[in-house]
Amino acid sequence: MGERFVVVPVDGGGTLAGVGVHFDAAVTDDPAPDTGSGSSGGTREGKEALEDAVFESQDPNSVVPILEYNREPNKYGDGVPKENSPFINSSENDKGNSYDGTNMALFEEEMDSNPMVSSLLNKLANYTNLTQGAQEHEEADEDEGPKKKAVKSPQMGTFMGVYLPCLQNILGVILFLRLTWIVGTAGILESLAIVGLCCSCTMLTAISMSAIATNGVVPAGGSYYMISRSLGPEFGGAVGLCFYLGTTFAGSMYILGTIEILLTYIVPKAAIFVAEKKEDEVNALLNNMRVYGTCCLALMAVVVFVGVKYVNKLALVFLACVILSILAIYAGVIKTIFEPPDFPVCMLGNRTLQNHNFDTCLKTETIGNITVTTKLWKLFCDGPELNATCPEYFVENNVTVVQGIPGLTSDVISENMWSQYGYLGMLVEKSNLASVGRSDPEQDKYMPYVVNDIATFFTLLVGIYFPSVTGIMAGSNRSGDLRDAQKSIPIGTILAIATTSVIYITCVVLFGACIEGVLLRDKFGDSVKGNLVIGTLSWPSPWVIVIGSFFSCCGAGLQSLTGAPRLLQAIARDGIVPFLQVFGHGKANGEPTWALLLTAGICEIGILIASLDAVAPILSMFFLMCYLFVNLACAVQTLLRTPNWRPRFKYYHWALSFLGMSLCLALMFISSWYYAIVAMGIASCIYKYIEYRGAEKEWGDGIRGVSLNAARYALIRLEDAPPHTKNWRPQLLVLLNLDTDQAVKHPRLLSLTTQLKAGKGLTIVGNVLEGTYLTKETEAKKAEQNIKSSMSAERTKGFCHVVVSSNLRDGVSHLIQSAGLGGMKHNTVLMAWPGTWKQSNDPQSWRNFIETIRETTATHHALLVAKNVDSFPTNQDRLGEGTIDVWWVVHDGGMLMLLPFLLRQHKVWRKCKMRIFTVAQMDDNSIQMKKDLQMFLYHLRLDAEVEVVEMHDNDISAFTYEKTLVMEQRTQMLKQMQLSRTEREREAQLIHDRNTASHAAINDKADAEPERVHMTWTKDKLFTERNRNRECNSNVAVRDLFNMKPEWESLNQSNVRRMHTAVKLNEVVVNKSQGAHLVLLNMPGPPKNRGGDENYMEFLEVLLEGLNRVLLVRGGGREVITIYS
């Protein structure tokens, strides 16, 4: 980056010392003595001095470095620490170390969160990235007494720390046991293609890995740490476990390679299972591999458990074996130019023979003028006699000897240029030798021919070869031991891949140029008396390769059994996969005991498979998956251009990472499409599990950046135009009420939200606290936490927004106006009916409610008001047979039609039927209305019963007048309660004057008590009069009406008409829908004149009287449902 800290010394008097002089490295190792705790040593004494300064330099002329530092790097905007920083706020004792001298008094109140640069740099200098449990056994063994041993600073350089470990991990079992067979089967050209594909994949991955590894400090944990911190905990856990499984199956492969070398080339007589017939040889070998492999695994697991330090110390020995073996190969190739080794291959016709049980490649030989048969004769014929019965092919074809290693100067390279794929059991033949007669497959399988033990094709060979290029992560896994990881990892890894690629390419060409094709295709060296094929080429002896490859495989197996449990332990300790937590524990010194047991168990699965050729593609899948995500991580970070993406390794590009990712994916399906699907399925299951159950981690990963960019792009697109009617769905702003303890008053409102949304669309749950944010910060955070807890309990997916405002009215207005972002804003407001508005002494509650209705109308938002919301069903309830009744009085854009449909998608309301009622006036044709409504619903694809209710223009009943009169008098009373004494007297006089003109009978009473409102109707009298009017005959009713007429004339006729509508509509709704599970009803709008607000609340109360669950619906001024597709 090119930045550097500039330390400006300040002398004791506050002036700059040595102005113009800059210092490059900044801080001395000796911190100023601490006088802020314990005694008051130093130059100051006494309590007052300690209050002035926490620290005081013993030298008054000493300089204090000033440096600027960012605020709280380990904190996020919500104030919750997400990941501990290694050098900030690491201990309570460090807090006193933050403030030095009176010169910094300006910053003393922030010292707890913003440390002085002197202490910061000291911690940076001593920072170690070794994780807990990464130390070896000897560190715990050599700790004596309570005093811990000082941590040694990492000293390993590029060569010893990265280059050689990568070489050791890359070069291994496939090179020694399978590369010659791959060259012989695929030919030189296709083998070069295989090597080129695999090496290109790892080189591109190494470039991406180098960019990630040099983008900051990589603690011990290597690839898992890099992927998880770049792509997030879900991808990190999934890929980390895939990498763990790959490393574990690699251990199986190395152990199987060890046993194959032991039983095939070192001590073949040690086999427990011996095949009596040739066709049983494969099964016998597999059973021997299983038994010896299990024993070897148990032995290695014990070694790892008891003495990990010896495994690490022997790593150089195992590496030396690998290097010596490769040098022996090159030496043998050079020797073939002058003196090719003598390894004859016996051929019958053009078929290769297994040379185990005969010494001379002859059918008969002459001994003292007597012709006798050889051991070869006895293998084919039914007796040693010359007249014995022999197979036709044996009789008609001669035996010839072909030199297995013709040498570099021979022309064998032209024969080995092309592929020789074949089926299972196909004979290994030399095409340019004469052959007479036909083959008899049924008889041939009992003869000592060299045959293919598996069917071969290009994609299979890719899967078998790929493990030979894995191991590129060895350097990054050792990042905690490196002196300069950001320099060593790129150089060492890329050099190691380049070196091994050259070795593999030259080996492919040299094997094809030096070794006979039939010997190359002889996987186990049966044609050269069971010698390792690559060993026949080496110098000075085949045993150099045999012993070297044996120890190499042993060492690689031990390394896998050492590394895999530590990787699992790191994943478990991150806490992202809950069921793996037990594997995070280990012995006292951090050794992963439980993880080692699980690793051994999984490794045993690979050993029971028993075939090296079957295990290799499995681990290829897991490693390719890991490499794919390393490339993806680099590409994502590069394309997002996040501010923290500043790798010191500059030779990367997103296109290279994308190419590497594509190559990894292609190789997965080339190698084995069904293994690829299984591996991706495992990774997907782990991903979804972590997403569903895992601990939430915020690592600043790239996937979060992708989400932010995708969200930004989508929001900008949504901003272009409003959504089409076909895409309209209620995007809810839920206005919650909280009690004094900041707990949610009506959690059923969130249940209704969940049932209405079914997880789709936008949900914003809002609340307003009264006050200022500076005084209400704690309550706001508590409220937000409680709302989120309630949302989680009710399974409401959405966002929480708590606003602190000077008054509730403004706060709700701010929420309605500003909640959401861009095109992702709410279009519907959901709130609860203020059930206690009549009992409340403060009229502000129902006034806020009415103002919210007006505001939603002005902003063109739909409004849903739930009455008796606490009686609504929970998400666990299952409503039985019943109805959702829709009362469609006025058209509101179709909201009333859409809401029941959405509710019935949820399992709570699924069994409910939908009924739609509409109101017909006197001059309407109700029969035609019903037909039209049924046709409308048919086009809307909605299943509902239709009923048209006729409401005739009846005379206004006495009950309506009663309700209106009580309403107006109550209004007058409440107004008087809020007026001052003088205003009350003035208001009383006005009432008195008005009543004098129309009610002469009550003048005296009004004059006597000017400060009291005369209530003509009490509650009891109201009900008595209502019942009397309903029960008495019409003559009595008419007489009562005439008696009450003088008071009615003073009523506001507009209020009387509205009350009449509310009463009549309520009677009809109660009559039809009292038993419904839910009633949806058009919500009438509030009066334009604010003076009638309380009357409006009374109208709504009358309208909803006698109904249990009601959802009042008010449209937003646009169509929300359409008949078109």
mmCIF file of N, CA, C and O in Angstrom, residues 259 448 795:
data_model
loop_
_atom_site.group_PDB
_atom_site.id
_atom_site.type_symbol
_atom_site.label_atom_id
_atom_site.label_comp_id
_atom_site.label_asym_id
_atom_site.label_seq_id
_atom_site.Cartn_x
_atom_site.Cartn_y
_atom_site.Cartn_z
ATOM 1 N N ILE A 259 0.291 -49.708 1.660
ATOM 2 C CA ILE A 259 0.044 -51.158 1.719
ATOM 3 C C ILE A 259 0.261 -51.795 0.352
ATOM 4 O O ILE A 259 0.783 -52.919 0.244
ATOM 5 N N PRO A 448 -2.054 -66.840 -17.843
ATOM 6 C CA PRO A 448 -1.222 -65.803 -17.192
ATOM 7 C C PRO A 448 -0.945 -64.595 -18.085
ATOM 8 O O PRO A 448 0.204 -64.216 -18.318
ATOM 9 N N ARG A 795 -42.283 -16.106 13.792
ATOM 10 C CA ARG A 795 -41.776 -16.460 12.460
ATOM 11 C C ARG A 795 -42.101 -15.373 11.427
ATOM 12 O O ARG A 795 -42.458 -15.650 10.289
#
